Short mmCIF file of C-alpha atoms in Angstrom, two decimals:
data_model
loop_
_atom_site.label_atom_id
_atom_site.label_comp_id
_atom_site.label_asym_id
_atom_site.label_seq_id
_atom_site.Cartn_x
_atom_site.Cartn_y
_atom_site.Cartn_z
CA UNK A 936 14.72 -96.82 -144.61
CA UNK A 937 17.22 -94.75 -145.11
CA UNK A 938 17.76 -92.58 -147.66
CA UNK A 939 18.85 -93.78 -151.18
CA UNK A 940 20.73 -90.39 -151.45
CA UNK A 941 21.16 -89.38 -147.71
CA UNK A 942 22.84 -85.84 -147.23
CA UNK A 943 24.78 -85.28 -144.64
CA UNK A 944 22.83 -82.93 -142.29
CA UNK A 945 18.92 -84.09 -143.95
CA UNK A 946 17.11 -80.63 -143.60
CA UNK A 947 13.05 -80.28 -143.45
CA UNK A 948 13.13 -78.24 -147.26
CA UNK A 949 15.31 -82.05 -148.14
CA UNK A 950 12.91 -83.26 -150.81
CA UNK A 951 12.39 -86.50 -151.18
CA UNK A 952 12.10 -87.44 -154.24
CA UNK A 953 15.07 -85.15 -155.89
CA UNK A 954 17.22 -84.95 -152.81
CA UNK A 955 17.15 -87.85 -151.36
CA UNK A 956 16.67 -90.12 -154.05
CA UNK A 957 13.96 -92.10 -153.02
CA UNK A 958 11.83 -93.55 -156.37
CA UNK A 959 8.62 -95.67 -155.81
CA UNK A 960 9.58 -98.12 -154.09
CA UNK A 961 11.60 -96.58 -152.01
CA UNK A 962 8.63 -94.31 -150.97
CA UNK A 963 6.35 -97.49 -150.68
CA UNK A 964 9.50 -98.98 -148.45
CA UNK A 965 8.63 -95.48 -146.22
CA UNK A 966 4.78 -95.31 -146.16
CA UNK A 967 5.49 -99.11 -144.83
CA UNK A 968 7.89 -98.52 -142.50
CA UNK A 969 6.09 -95.15 -140.86
CA UNK A 970 3.27 -97.13 -140.36
CA UNK A 971 4.40 -99.97 -138.46
CA UNK A 972 6.81 -97.18 -136.29
CA UNK A 973 3.75 -94.90 -135.24
CA UNK A 974 1.35 -98.04 -136.07
CA UNK A 975 -1.09 -97.09 -138.26
CA UNK A 976 -3.28 -99.24 -139.23
CA UNK A 977 -2.89 -99.06 -142.96
CA UNK A 978 -7.04 -98.95 -143.74
CA UNK A 979 -7.81 -96.39 -141.24
CA UNK A 980 -4.63 -93.72 -142.56
CA UNK A 981 -6.94 -92.55 -145.41
CA UNK A 982 -4.74 -90.87 -147.98
CA UNK A 983 -0.08 -92.17 -148.61
CA UNK A 984 2.11 -89.65 -146.77
CA UNK A 985 3.40 -86.63 -148.44
CA UNK A 986 5.91 -87.26 -151.46
CA UNK A 987 7.30 -83.17 -151.20
CA UNK A 988 9.92 -82.22 -148.57
CA UNK A 989 10.87 -83.93 -145.08
CA UNK A 990 9.37 -80.87 -143.48
CA UNK A 991 5.58 -82.41 -145.59
CA UNK A 992 6.41 -85.70 -144.57
CA UNK A 993 6.82 -84.60 -140.88
CA UNK A 994 3.97 -82.57 -140.74
CA UNK A 995 1.82 -85.48 -141.83
CA UNK A 996 2.60 -87.44 -138.85
CA UNK A 997 2.38 -84.94 -136.13
CA UNK A 998 -1.25 -85.04 -137.49
CA UNK A 999 -1.50 -88.21 -137.39
CA UNK A 1000 -0.11 -88.20 -133.53
CA UNK A 1001 -2.55 -85.44 -132.63
CA UNK A 1002 -6.01 -86.62 -133.89
CA UNK A 1003 -4.95 -90.32 -132.64
CA UNK A 1004 -4.36 -91.55 -135.79
CA UNK A 1005 -0.33 -92.59 -134.34
CA UNK A 1006 1.00 -93.84 -131.73
CA UNK A 1007 4.11 -91.50 -131.09
CA UNK A 1008 7.08 -94.03 -131.10
CA UNK A 1009 8.95 -94.60 -128.23
CA UNK A 1010 12.85 -94.07 -128.36
CA UNK A 1011 13.86 -98.00 -129.02
CA UNK A 1012 11.26 -98.32 -131.58
CA UNK A 1013 13.38 -95.71 -133.13
CA UNK A 1014 16.49 -97.34 -132.36
CA UNK A 1015 15.35 -100.86 -133.70
CA UNK A 1016 14.00 -99.80 -136.75
CA UNK A 1017 17.00 -98.09 -137.33
CA UNK A 1018 19.10 -101.20 -136.99
CA UNK A 1019 16.56 -103.16 -138.64
CA UNK A 1020 17.38 -100.50 -141.73
CA UNK A 1021 21.10 -100.66 -141.49
CA UNK A 1022 20.98 -105.07 -141.57
CA UNK A 1023 18.62 -104.24 -144.67
CA UNK A 1024 21.50 -102.53 -146.36
CA UNK A 1025 24.55 -105.03 -145.13
#
């Protein structure tokens, strides 16, 4: 779930492809991780998450939570996802 080329301070205007180094495989992995983290039903997602900026992705997730198509994750769930992603890179 970590960006392939993370910047020290990722910002909302950071572009997933150009700035953070996501490729098609990493974008797919990100989408699956977000589905799990936000407990979204893949069949009801309707469309793929945007691949523009961090801000666009954030707005997409906020909209899904506001329309009850996703659940806001707990801090424990976020920390577990971060730990799992970190182990993936070891």
